[in-house]
Amino acid sequence: MARYLITGIGGFIGSSLARSLLSRGEQVRGVDNFSTGRHENVAEIRTQIDFREADILDLDAMHDACRGVDYVLHQAAIPSVPKSVLDPLGSNQANVDGTVNVLIAARDAKVKRVVYAASSSAYGDTPTLPKHEEMTPNPISPYAVAKLASEHYMISFFRCYGLETVSLRYFNIFGPRQDPSSPYSGVLAKFITAMLRNEQPTIYGDGEQSRDFTYIDNAVEANLLACKAPAGEAAGKVFNVATGRRVTLIETFKMLQAITAYKGQPAYGPERSGDIKHSLADISKAARHLGYKPLVNFEEGLQRTVEWYRKAM
Ligand code: UD2
């Protein structure tokens, strides 16, 4: 049995990681400041975890949190491209300064490995598809820059201090517990909940933008593999975590119409600043080094997610 620290355990990805680890008999400690995480996400598992309400910007709290920990899964962040365009400083503090704190605390506590929630946004709008890890990053939004900067810090801490770090570039993760309530929420959480309430979802731009939407179970699996892979395969490296298939927003809307029986049409709004057009991953590096392959495809993931919101709403 190993002890895991999950930063951002109140978030949708952090709380999913916690549930999965608990079901495997692992020990879970978690921190969250509930700036974007939610109490409801951890309420059910609250008695099974060592939970500390803390901000990753608080270095002392991170030192405490890392004590006696084997693996850190660093998920805490202020996500959202448009939010970072409005507040680049806030994005940088949470997404860069916060990461450096977590790394310092993990280094000092002699943690075995830190796995980081990096982002596909690092690639930016490069025309080459699929995106692979050897491409030169081209971040557009402040959020993308911050996520990429933290990846570099991960690598730096491996090179300078020998702390084993792995960055997982998540490609639009979705699934149960993703918060649909903020204007900055992920598109699938917003579309699904709107359509189940018979409300009109809004497409920003022409709807032809595409994403490699990745169901949460695939991201959880990638984290577990990233902890256990031999250091020679994983440490100091960056991996795409995705499915290797992209769908447009219009296609996605139609698929959701079939699942939810929503009869209306989407509204259209202006394209978002900082948005990128197409996103598709090459997942062969993660397959080669981590043994990663997607467990749940997009259609199945959509079905499961709609089912979950149907019950939760
Ligand atoms: C980026 C990253 C993703 C993750 C996420 C965290 C890319 C390709 N992906 O997601 O990996 O780090 O940031 O926030 O950079 N949209 C609508 N209607 C809505 C909401 C969104 O049309 O109500 C559009 C939006 O303009 C975009 C697409 O849907 O074209 C996906 O938006 P998103 O906010 O779900 O995620 P995205 O791609 O910015």
PDB file of C-alpha atoms in Angstrom, residues 83-242:
ATOM      1  CA  LYS A  83     -10.592  32.782 -17.407  1.00  0.00           C
ATOM      2  CA  SER A  84      -6.834  33.134 -17.893  1.00  0.00           C
ATOM      3  CA  VAL A  85      -7.377  35.701 -20.637  1.00  0.00           C
ATOM      4  CA  LEU A  86      -9.357  37.774 -18.109  1.00  0.00           C
ATOM      5  CA  ASP A  87      -6.980  37.154 -15.202  1.00  0.00           C
ATOM      6  CA  PRO A  88      -3.460  36.186 -16.342  1.00  0.00           C
ATOM      7  CA  LEU A  89      -1.943  36.968 -12.952  1.00  0.00           C
ATOM      8  CA  GLY A  90      -4.336  34.691 -11.064  1.00  0.00           C
ATOM      9  CA  SER A  91      -3.733  31.962 -13.614  1.00  0.00           C
ATOM     10  CA  ASN A  92       0.016  32.307 -13.254  1.00  0.00           C
ATOM     11  CA  GLN A  93      -0.100  32.261  -9.449  1.00  0.00           C
ATOM     12  CA  ALA A  94      -2.184  29.103  -9.194  1.00  0.00           C
ATOM     13  CA  ASN A  95      -0.779  27.305 -12.216  1.00  0.00           C
ATOM     14  CA  VAL A  96       2.917  28.198 -11.958  1.00  0.00           C
ATOM     15  CA  ASP A  97       3.750  29.468  -8.450  1.00  0.00           C
ATOM     16  CA  GLY A  98       1.513  26.761  -6.978  1.00  0.00           C
ATOM     17  CA  THR A  99       3.353  24.090  -8.940  1.00  0.00           C
ATOM     18  CA  VAL A 100       6.761  25.332  -7.804  1.00  0.00           C
ATOM     19  CA  ASN A 101       5.571  25.138  -4.184  1.00  0.00           C
ATOM     20  CA  VAL A 102       4.338  21.580  -4.653  1.00  0.00           C
ATOM     21  CA  LEU A 103       7.649  20.613  -6.271  1.00  0.00           C
ATOM     22  CA  ILE A 104       9.734  22.147  -3.481  1.00  0.00           C
ATOM     23  CA  ALA A 105       7.648  20.391  -0.839  1.00  0.00           C
ATOM     24  CA  ALA A 106       7.819  17.062  -2.722  1.00  0.00           C
ATOM     25  CA  ARG A 107      11.585  17.383  -3.149  1.00  0.00           C
ATOM     26  CA  ASP A 108      12.124  18.170   0.529  1.00  0.00           C
ATOM     27  CA  ALA A 109       9.888  15.279   1.614  1.00  0.00           C
ATOM     28  CA  LYS A 110      11.766  12.882  -0.712  1.00  0.00           C
ATOM     29  CA  VAL A 111       8.583  11.860  -2.483  1.00  0.00           C
ATOM     30  CA  LYS A 112       9.159   9.037  -5.004  1.00  0.00           C
ATOM     31  CA  ARG A 113       7.425  10.706  -7.926  1.00  0.00           C
ATOM     32  CA  VAL A 114       5.260  13.681  -8.884  1.00  0.00           C
ATOM     33  CA  VAL A 115       2.740  13.297 -11.700  1.00  0.00           C
ATOM     34  CA  TYR A 116       1.438  16.558 -13.137  1.00  0.00           C
ATOM     35  CA  ALA A 117      -1.800  17.484 -14.895  1.00  0.00           C
ATOM     36  CA  ALA A 118      -0.351  19.276 -17.914  1.00  0.00           C
ATOM     37  CA  SER A 119      -2.494  20.437 -20.815  1.00  0.00           C
ATOM     38  CA  SER A 120      -2.883  19.896 -24.542  1.00  0.00           C
ATOM     39  CA  SER A 121      -3.270  23.677 -24.794  1.00  0.00           C
ATOM     40  CA  ALA A 122       0.567  23.830 -24.789  1.00  0.00           C
ATOM     41  CA  TYR A 123       0.512  22.879 -28.483  1.00  0.00           C
ATOM     42  CA  GLY A 124      -1.552  25.907 -29.475  1.00  0.00           C
ATOM     43  CA  ASP A 125      -2.883  26.273 -32.960  1.00  0.00           C
ATOM     44  CA  THR A 126      -0.184  24.491 -34.912  1.00  0.00           C
ATOM     45  CA  PRO A 127      -1.646  23.100 -38.153  1.00  0.00           C
ATOM     46  CA  THR A 128       0.100  19.739 -37.748  1.00  0.00           C
ATOM     47  CA  LEU A 129      -2.193  16.967 -36.573  1.00  0.00           C
ATOM     48  CA  PRO A 130      -1.938  14.765 -34.623  1.00  0.00           C
ATOM     49  CA  LYS A 131       0.099  16.642 -32.013  1.00  0.00           C
ATOM     50  CA  HIS A 132       3.085  14.759 -30.678  1.00  0.00           C
ATOM     51  CA  GLU A 133       5.367  15.521 -27.770  1.00  0.00           C
ATOM     52  CA  GLU A 134       8.432  16.302 -29.871  1.00  0.00           C
ATOM     53  CA  MET A 135       6.679  19.249 -31.562  1.00  0.00           C
ATOM     54  CA  THR A 136       7.713  22.738 -30.499  1.00  0.00           C
ATOM     55  CA  PRO A 137       5.004  24.033 -28.151  1.00  0.00           C
ATOM     56  CA  ASN A 138       3.148  27.131 -29.264  1.00  0.00           C
ATOM     57  CA  PRO A 139       0.872  28.197 -26.399  1.00  0.00           C
ATOM     58  CA  ILE A 140      -1.655  30.955 -27.080  1.00  0.00           C
ATOM     59  CA  SER A 141      -3.569  31.698 -23.886  1.00  0.00           C
ATOM     60  CA  PRO A 142      -2.032  32.650 -20.530  1.00  0.00           C
ATOM     61  CA  TYR A 143      -3.465  29.363 -19.222  1.00  0.00           C
ATOM     62  CA  ALA A 144      -1.541  27.413 -21.872  1.00  0.00           C
ATOM     63  CA  VAL A 145       1.666  29.328 -21.123  1.00  0.00           C
ATOM     64  CA  ALA A 146       1.294  28.646 -17.391  1.00  0.00           C
ATOM     65  CA  LYS A 147       0.642  24.945 -17.901  1.00  0.00           C
ATOM     66  CA  LEU A 148       3.676  24.699 -20.163  1.00  0.00           C
ATOM     67  CA  ALA A 149       5.855  26.630 -17.722  1.00  0.00           C
ATOM     68  CA  SER A 150       4.924  24.143 -15.009  1.00  0.00           C
ATOM     69  CA  GLU A 151       5.880  21.259 -17.278  1.00  0.00           C
ATOM     70  CA  HIS A 152       9.301  22.843 -17.626  1.00  0.00           C
ATOM     71  CA  TYR A 153       9.524  23.152 -13.831  1.00  0.00           C
ATOM     72  CA  MET A 154       8.704  19.436 -13.599  1.00  0.00           C
ATOM     73  CA  ILE A 155      11.604  18.614 -15.910  1.00  0.00           C
ATOM     74  CA  SER A 156      13.873  21.084 -14.133  1.00  0.00           C
ATOM     75  CA  PHE A 157      13.250  19.463 -10.744  1.00  0.00           C
ATOM     76  CA  PHE A 158      14.116  16.079 -12.231  1.00  0.00           C
ATOM     77  CA  ARG A 159      17.309  17.386 -13.786  1.00  0.00           C
ATOM     78  CA  CYS A 160      18.485  19.580 -10.916  1.00  0.00           C
ATOM     79  CA  TYR A 161      17.329  17.595  -7.872  1.00  0.00           C
ATOM     80  CA  GLY A 162      16.649  14.089  -9.196  1.00  0.00           C
ATOM     81  CA  LEU A 163      12.977  14.323  -8.167  1.00  0.00           C
ATOM     82  CA  GLU A 164      11.126  11.943 -10.504  1.00  0.00           C
ATOM     83  CA  THR A 165       8.456  13.903 -12.342  1.00  0.00           C
ATOM     84  CA  VAL A 166       6.040  13.004 -15.123  1.00  0.00           C
ATOM     85  CA  SER A 167       3.832  15.462 -17.016  1.00  0.00           C
ATOM     86  CA  LEU A 168       0.615  14.202 -18.547  1.00  0.00           C
ATOM     87  CA  ARG A 169      -0.769  16.492 -21.222  1.00  0.00           C
ATOM     88  CA  TYR A 170      -4.484  15.991 -20.758  1.00  0.00           C
ATOM     89  CA  PHE A 171      -6.639  16.439 -23.851  1.00  0.00           C
ATOM     90  CA  ASN A 172     -10.071  17.771 -22.824  1.00  0.00           C
ATOM     91  CA  ILE A 173     -10.913  15.352 -20.042  1.00  0.00           C
ATOM     92  CA  PHE A 174     -14.650  14.904 -19.351  1.00  0.00           C
ATOM     93  CA  GLY A 175     -16.910  12.741 -17.242  1.00  0.00           C
ATOM     94  CA  PRO A 176     -19.016  12.549 -14.084  1.00  0.00           C
ATOM     95  CA  ARG A 177     -18.570  15.338 -11.496  1.00  0.00           C
ATOM     96  CA  GLN A 178     -17.202  17.881 -13.941  1.00  0.00           C
ATOM     97  CA  ASP A 179     -18.666  21.189 -12.771  1.00  0.00           C
ATOM     98  CA  PRO A 180     -21.160  22.535 -15.323  1.00  0.00           C
ATOM     99  CA  SER A 181     -22.111  25.659 -13.398  1.00  0.00           C
ATOM    100  CA  SER A 182     -19.420  28.189 -14.256  1.00  0.00           C
ATOM    101  CA  PRO A 183     -19.135  30.135 -17.508  1.00  0.00           C
ATOM    102  CA  TYR A 184     -15.650  28.581 -17.661  1.00  0.00           C
ATOM    103  CA  SER A 185     -16.798  24.981 -17.332  1.00  0.00           C
ATOM    104  CA  GLY A 186     -15.794  22.368 -19.875  1.00  0.00           C
ATOM    105  CA  VAL A 187     -18.003  22.297 -22.934  1.00  0.00           C
ATOM    106  CA  LEU A 188     -19.344  18.759 -22.452  1.00  0.00           C
ATOM    107  CA  ALA A 189     -20.500  19.343 -18.867  1.00  0.00           C
ATOM    108  CA  LYS A 190     -22.264  22.490 -20.061  1.00  0.00           C
ATOM    109  CA  PHE A 191     -23.844  20.925 -23.153  1.00  0.00           C
ATOM    110  CA  ILE A 192     -25.034  17.789 -21.346  1.00  0.00           C
ATOM    111  CA  THR A 193     -26.615  19.581 -18.409  1.00  0.00           C
ATOM    112  CA  ALA A 194     -28.230  22.203 -20.664  1.00  0.00           C
ATOM    113  CA  MET A 195     -29.690  19.577 -22.990  1.00  0.00           C
ATOM    114  CA  LEU A 196     -31.001  17.452 -20.109  1.00  0.00           C
ATOM    115  CA  ARG A 197     -32.774  20.573 -18.799  1.00  0.00           C
ATOM    116  CA  ASN A 198     -34.136  21.266 -22.271  1.00  0.00           C
ATOM    117  CA  GLU A 199     -32.087  24.458 -22.438  1.00  0.00           C
ATOM    118  CA  GLN A 200     -30.231  25.624 -25.532  1.00  0.00           C
ATOM    119  CA  PRO A 201     -26.452  25.107 -25.463  1.00  0.00           C
ATOM    120  CA  THR A 202     -24.234  27.763 -27.064  1.00  0.00           C
ATOM    121  CA  ILE A 203     -21.482  27.028 -29.556  1.00  0.00           C
ATOM    122  CA  TYR A 204     -18.710  29.640 -29.630  1.00  0.00           C
ATOM    123  CA  GLY A 205     -17.479  30.027 -33.203  1.00  0.00           C
ATOM    124  CA  ASP A 206     -18.694  27.928 -36.139  1.00  0.00           C
ATOM    125  CA  GLY A 207     -18.777  24.603 -34.288  1.00  0.00           C
ATOM    126  CA  GLU A 208     -16.253  23.079 -36.679  1.00  0.00           C
ATOM    127  CA  GLN A 209     -13.530  23.203 -34.023  1.00  0.00           C
ATOM    128  CA  SER A 210     -12.545  19.729 -32.931  1.00  0.00           C
ATOM    129  CA  ARG A 211     -11.234  18.146 -29.769  1.00  0.00           C
ATOM    130  CA  ASP A 212      -9.762  14.812 -28.726  1.00  0.00           C
ATOM    131  CA  PHE A 213     -12.284  14.521 -25.881  1.00  0.00           C
ATOM    132  CA  THR A 214     -10.979  12.029 -23.339  1.00  0.00           C
ATOM    133  CA  TYR A 215     -13.106  10.187 -20.804  1.00  0.00           C
ATOM    134  CA  ILE A 216     -11.953  10.482 -17.194  1.00  0.00           C
ATOM    135  CA  ASP A 217     -11.169   6.774 -16.713  1.00  0.00           C
ATOM    136  CA  ASN A 218      -8.439   7.109 -19.330  1.00  0.00           C
ATOM    137  CA  ALA A 219      -6.826   9.980 -17.425  1.00  0.00           C
ATOM    138  CA  VAL A 220      -7.017   8.039 -14.158  1.00  0.00           C
ATOM    139  CA  GLU A 221      -5.376   5.024 -15.793  1.00  0.00           C
ATOM    140  CA  ALA A 222      -2.601   7.221 -17.218  1.00  0.00           C
ATOM    141  CA  ASN A 223      -1.837   8.603 -13.743  1.00  0.00           C
ATOM    142  CA  LEU A 224      -1.597   5.127 -12.224  1.00  0.00           C
ATOM    143  CA  LEU A 225       0.696   3.968 -15.030  1.00  0.00           C
ATOM    144  CA  ALA A 226       2.824   7.117 -14.704  1.00  0.00           C
ATOM    145  CA  CYS A 227       3.408   6.342 -11.016  1.00  0.00           C
ATOM    146  CA  LYS A 228       4.408   2.755 -11.613  1.00  0.00           C
ATOM    147  CA  ALA A 229       6.416   2.901 -14.871  1.00  0.00           C
ATOM    148  CA  PRO A 230      10.182   2.385 -14.443  1.00  0.00           C
ATOM    149  CA  ALA A 231      12.013   5.686 -13.936  1.00  0.00           C
ATOM    150  CA  GLY A 232      13.956   5.171 -17.178  1.00  0.00           C
ATOM    151  CA  GLU A 233      10.677   5.169 -19.097  1.00  0.00           C
ATOM    152  CA  ALA A 234       8.834   7.966 -17.358  1.00  0.00           C
ATOM    153  CA  ALA A 235      10.920  10.308 -15.204  1.00  0.00           C
ATOM    154  CA  GLY A 236      11.482  13.785 -16.596  1.00  0.00           C
ATOM    155  CA  LYS A 237       9.165  13.071 -19.523  1.00  0.00           C
ATOM    156  CA  VAL A 238       5.973  14.519 -21.012  1.00  0.00           C
ATOM    157  CA  PHE A 239       3.151  12.364 -22.407  1.00  0.00           C
ATOM    158  CA  ASN A 240      -0.101  13.026 -24.246  1.00  0.00           C
ATOM    159  CA  VAL A 241      -3.148  11.538 -22.555  1.00  0.00           C
ATOM    160  CA  ALA A 242      -5.990  11.288 -25.027  1.00  0.00           C
TER     161      ALA A 242
END
